[in-house]
Amino acid sequence: MDSEELLNAIATALTSITDPHYYEDERGFQGEFYAQLRLRLQDLVLPEDALLREEYQKRMGQHYLRIRPDIILHEPFDPGRHRGPDQGNHAVMELKRRATPRTTSDALSNLIAMIETLNYPLGVFINIGSSKTWVELVPDSHRARIACLAVYLAENGEPQVVRG
């Protein structure tokens, strides 16, 4: 899967969230984003069994970490096709509403753990209700695999996406 193509689908999904009520809380925004992204993924070439999942619990015994990422795009583990739980993973996403340096650092730590432990080629941090991407907080060693986006409603009510 092409990361740039996926990032474009993510940006398009974000720009389709126009109702100001979704920008009031992270959980509501996440649900609408999930729905919009799922629609856009239909236009991409994905493995047949790839799934978009919300709040998928990673378990120590299976995944070697305990993190509940906001959204993942992956192929469920199949021992007939995958050598381990680090195969078939495509993207992991963390969303925060009006993120601060601290909440961003926490989200980035989760993304880095998922990238390193489960071999996700792409981690995406999305800051909701702000124009600040916080890309400067991404360690240099992970800048090639972590994208930072911010989404907010402009004064005219149009969603704006900033890519860091």
mmCIF file of C-alpha atoms in Angstrom:
data_model
loop_
_atom_site.group_PDB
_atom_site.id
_atom_site.type_symbol
_atom_site.label_atom_id
_atom_site.label_comp_id
_atom_site.label_asym_id
_atom_site.label_seq_id
_atom_site.Cartn_x
_atom_site.Cartn_y
_atom_site.Cartn_z
ATOM 1 C CA MET A 1 0.000 0.000 0.000
ATOM 2 C CA ASP A 2 1.241 3.446 -0.885
ATOM 3 C CA SER A 3 1.546 5.684 2.210
ATOM 4 C CA GLU A 4 1.032 8.908 0.252
ATOM 5 C CA GLU A 5 -2.168 7.545 -1.267
ATOM 6 C CA LEU A 6 -3.397 6.595 2.197
ATOM 7 C CA LEU A 7 -2.485 10.029 3.601
ATOM 8 C CA ASN A 8 -4.456 11.661 0.787
ATOM 9 C CA ALA A 9 -7.479 9.492 1.664
ATOM 10 C CA ILE A 10 -7.080 10.496 5.324
ATOM 11 C CA ALA A 11 -6.911 14.202 4.412
ATOM 12 C CA THR A 12 -9.991 13.864 2.198
ATOM 13 C CA ALA A 13 -11.873 12.111 5.000
ATOM 14 C CA LEU A 14 -10.897 14.883 7.412
ATOM 15 C CA THR A 15 -12.095 17.627 5.059
ATOM 16 C CA SER A 16 -15.490 15.940 4.829
ATOM 17 C CA ILE A 17 -16.203 16.460 8.555
ATOM 18 C CA THR A 18 -18.103 19.733 8.443
ATOM 19 C CA ASP A 19 -20.459 19.615 11.433
ATOM 20 C CA PRO A 20 -19.004 21.739 14.265
ATOM 21 C CA HIS A 21 -20.424 19.351 16.855
ATOM 22 C CA TYR A 22 -17.852 16.716 15.878
ATOM 23 C CA TYR A 23 -15.070 19.127 16.782
ATOM 24 C CA GLU A 24 -16.347 19.409 20.359
ATOM 25 C CA ASP A 25 -15.043 16.029 21.535
ATOM 26 C CA GLU A 26 -12.421 13.545 20.432
ATOM 27 C CA ARG A 27 -14.633 10.448 20.569
ATOM 28 C CA GLY A 28 -17.372 11.905 18.393
ATOM 29 C CA PHE A 29 -14.856 13.193 15.879
ATOM 30 C CA GLN A 30 -13.105 9.821 15.826
ATOM 31 C CA GLY A 31 -16.342 8.000 15.006
ATOM 32 C CA GLU A 32 -17.188 10.316 12.128
ATOM 33 C CA PHE A 33 -13.611 10.238 10.850
ATOM 34 C CA TYR A 34 -13.682 6.434 10.913
ATOM 35 C CA ALA A 35 -16.909 6.430 8.864
ATOM 36 C CA GLN A 36 -15.562 8.939 6.336
ATOM 37 C CA LEU A 37 -12.202 7.182 6.011
ATOM 38 C CA ARG A 38 -13.870 3.827 5.483
ATOM 39 C CA LEU A 39 -15.732 5.298 2.511
ATOM 40 C CA ARG A 40 -12.506 6.665 1.004
ATOM 41 C CA LEU A 41 -10.609 3.414 1.461
ATOM 42 C CA GLN A 42 -12.972 1.767 -1.020
ATOM 43 C CA ASP A 43 -11.148 3.696 -3.754
ATOM 44 C CA LEU A 44 -7.708 2.366 -2.736
ATOM 45 C CA VAL A 45 -6.095 -0.915 -3.634
ATOM 46 C CA LEU A 46 -5.933 -2.767 -0.326
ATOM 47 C CA PRO A 47 -5.396 -6.422 0.517
ATOM 48 C CA GLU A 48 -8.753 -8.185 0.358
ATOM 49 C CA ASP A 49 -9.002 -8.838 4.091
ATOM 50 C CA ALA A 50 -7.661 -5.491 5.337
ATOM 51 C CA LEU A 51 -9.850 -3.978 8.051
ATOM 52 C CA LEU A 52 -10.185 -0.521 9.507
ATOM 53 C CA ARG A 53 -10.703 -0.901 13.276
ATOM 54 C CA GLU A 54 -11.326 1.494 16.152
ATOM 55 C CA GLU A 55 -9.868 1.181 19.645
ATOM 56 C CA TYR A 56 -8.442 -2.256 18.882
ATOM 57 C CA GLN A 57 -6.866 -3.583 22.090
ATOM 58 C CA LYS A 58 -3.298 -4.766 21.675
ATOM 59 C CA ARG A 59 -2.553 -7.517 24.216
ATOM 60 C CA MET A 60 0.824 -8.280 25.748
ATOM 61 C CA GLY A 61 0.577 -12.022 25.059
ATOM 62 C CA GLN A 62 -0.291 -11.586 21.389
ATOM 63 C CA HIS A 63 1.210 -8.257 20.389
ATOM 64 C CA TYR A 64 4.025 -7.695 22.918
ATOM 65 C CA LEU A 65 2.504 -4.405 24.093
ATOM 66 C CA ARG A 66 -0.652 -3.041 25.690
ATOM 67 C CA ILE A 67 -1.882 -0.092 23.682
ATOM 68 C CA ARG A 68 -5.362 0.744 22.426
ATOM 69 C CA PRO A 69 -4.683 2.830 19.311
ATOM 70 C CA ASP A 70 -7.535 5.019 18.111
ATOM 71 C CA ILE A 71 -7.681 3.530 14.605
ATOM 72 C CA ILE A 72 -5.692 0.872 12.804
ATOM 73 C CA LEU A 73 -5.664 -0.438 9.259
ATOM 74 C CA HIS A 74 -4.461 -4.026 9.271
ATOM 75 C CA GLU A 75 -5.005 -7.559 8.119
ATOM 76 C CA PRO A 76 -6.108 -9.749 11.035
ATOM 77 C CA PHE A 77 -3.426 -12.297 11.895
ATOM 78 C CA ASP A 78 -3.715 -15.469 9.841
ATOM 79 C CA PRO A 79 -1.053 -18.113 10.557
ATOM 80 C CA GLY A 80 -1.472 -19.373 6.989
ATOM 81 C CA ARG A 81 -0.342 -16.035 5.563
ATOM 82 C CA HIS A 82 1.525 -14.212 8.323
ATOM 83 C CA ARG A 83 4.659 -15.264 10.218
ATOM 84 C CA GLY A 84 3.626 -13.224 13.260
ATOM 85 C CA PRO A 85 1.547 -10.296 14.540
ATOM 86 C CA ASP A 86 3.989 -7.859 12.938
ATOM 87 C CA GLN A 87 2.842 -8.870 9.436
ATOM 88 C CA GLY A 88 -0.082 -7.339 7.524
ATOM 89 C CA ASN A 89 -0.132 -4.049 9.411
ATOM 90 C CA HIS A 90 -0.615 -0.909 7.320
ATOM 91 C CA ALA A 91 -1.332 2.173 9.441
ATOM 92 C CA VAL A 92 -1.925 3.167 13.043
ATOM 93 C CA MET A 93 -3.592 6.463 14.007
ATOM 94 C CA GLU A 94 -3.771 8.509 17.189
ATOM 95 C CA LEU A 95 -6.189 11.425 17.482
ATOM 96 C CA LYS A 96 -6.155 14.192 20.077
ATOM 97 C CA ARG A 97 -8.414 17.203 20.444
ATOM 98 C CA ARG A 98 -6.493 20.464 20.831
ATOM 99 C CA ALA A 99 -3.334 18.584 21.677
ATOM 100 C CA THR A 100 -0.711 20.012 23.986
ATOM 101 C CA PRO A 101 2.983 19.140 23.822
ATOM 102 C CA ARG A 102 2.403 16.574 26.588
ATOM 103 C CA THR A 103 -0.626 14.852 25.024
ATOM 104 C CA THR A 104 1.136 14.881 21.670
ATOM 105 C CA SER A 105 4.260 13.298 23.162
ATOM 106 C CA ASP A 106 2.122 10.571 24.739
ATOM 107 C CA ALA A 107 0.392 9.874 21.419
ATOM 108 C CA LEU A 108 3.709 9.847 19.563
ATOM 109 C CA SER A 109 5.133 7.392 22.112
ATOM 110 C CA ASN A 110 2.231 5.053 21.354
ATOM 111 C CA LEU A 111 2.754 5.420 17.613
ATOM 112 C CA ILE A 112 6.475 4.707 17.943
ATOM 113 C CA ALA A 113 5.804 1.609 20.058
ATOM 114 C CA MET A 114 3.339 0.312 17.462
ATOM 115 C CA ILE A 115 5.707 1.060 14.582
ATOM 116 C CA GLU A 116 8.668 -0.603 16.254
ATOM 117 C CA THR A 117 6.904 -3.603 17.797
ATOM 118 C CA LEU A 118 4.315 -4.434 15.156
ATOM 119 C CA ASN A 119 6.033 -3.058 12.057
ATOM 120 C CA TYR A 120 3.396 -0.543 11.029
ATOM 121 C CA PRO A 121 4.885 1.299 8.059
ATOM 122 C CA LEU A 122 2.820 4.411 8.804
ATOM 123 C CA GLY A 123 1.826 6.171 12.012
ATOM 124 C CA VAL A 124 -0.515 9.149 11.816
ATOM 125 C CA PHE A 125 -1.093 11.775 14.500
ATOM 126 C CA ILE A 126 -4.191 13.951 14.015
ATOM 127 C CA ASN A 127 -4.747 17.100 16.076
ATOM 128 C CA ILE A 128 -8.463 17.974 16.075
ATOM 129 C CA GLY A 129 -9.677 21.550 16.363
ATOM 130 C CA SER A 130 -6.275 23.134 15.832
ATOM 131 C CA SER A 131 -3.932 24.217 13.056
ATOM 132 C CA LYS A 132 -0.901 22.939 15.020
ATOM 133 C CA THR A 133 0.479 19.616 13.744
ATOM 134 C CA TRP A 134 3.240 19.256 16.375
ATOM 135 C CA VAL A 135 5.479 17.631 13.739
ATOM 136 C CA GLU A 136 8.495 19.144 15.492
ATOM 137 C CA LEU A 137 7.908 16.717 18.386
ATOM 138 C CA VAL A 138 8.416 13.661 16.187
ATOM 139 C CA PRO A 139 11.909 12.241 16.806
ATOM 140 C CA ASP A 140 14.162 12.463 13.748
ATOM 141 C CA SER A 141 14.513 8.673 13.795
ATOM 142 C CA HIS A 142 10.772 8.277 13.062
ATOM 143 C CA ARG A 143 9.984 11.219 10.767
ATOM 144 C CA ALA A 144 9.912 8.992 7.688
ATOM 145 C CA ARG A 145 7.139 6.849 9.186
ATOM 146 C CA ILE A 146 5.027 9.306 11.200
ATOM 147 C CA ALA A 147 2.799 11.914 9.580
ATOM 148 C CA CYS A 148 1.255 14.728 11.606
ATOM 149 C CA LEU A 149 -1.953 16.413 10.538
ATOM 150 C CA ALA A 150 -4.173 19.045 12.084
ATOM 151 C CA VAL A 151 -7.801 19.704 11.206
ATOM 152 C CA TYR A 152 -9.979 22.626 12.191
ATOM 153 C CA LEU A 153 -12.987 24.573 10.982
ATOM 154 C CA ALA A 154 -12.114 27.911 9.421
ATOM 155 C CA GLU A 155 -14.231 30.993 10.126
ATOM 156 C CA ASN A 156 -16.272 30.228 7.012
ATOM 157 C CA GLY A 157 -17.081 26.771 8.437
ATOM 158 C CA GLU A 158 -14.910 24.886 5.945
ATOM 159 C CA PRO A 159 -12.627 22.166 7.326
ATOM 160 C CA GLN A 160 -8.937 22.906 6.859
ATOM 161 C CA VAL A 161 -6.236 20.226 6.992
ATOM 162 C CA VAL A 162 -2.624 21.098 7.729
ATOM 163 C CA ARG A 163 0.063 18.513 7.019
ATOM 164 C CA GLY A 164 3.258 18.736 9.006
#
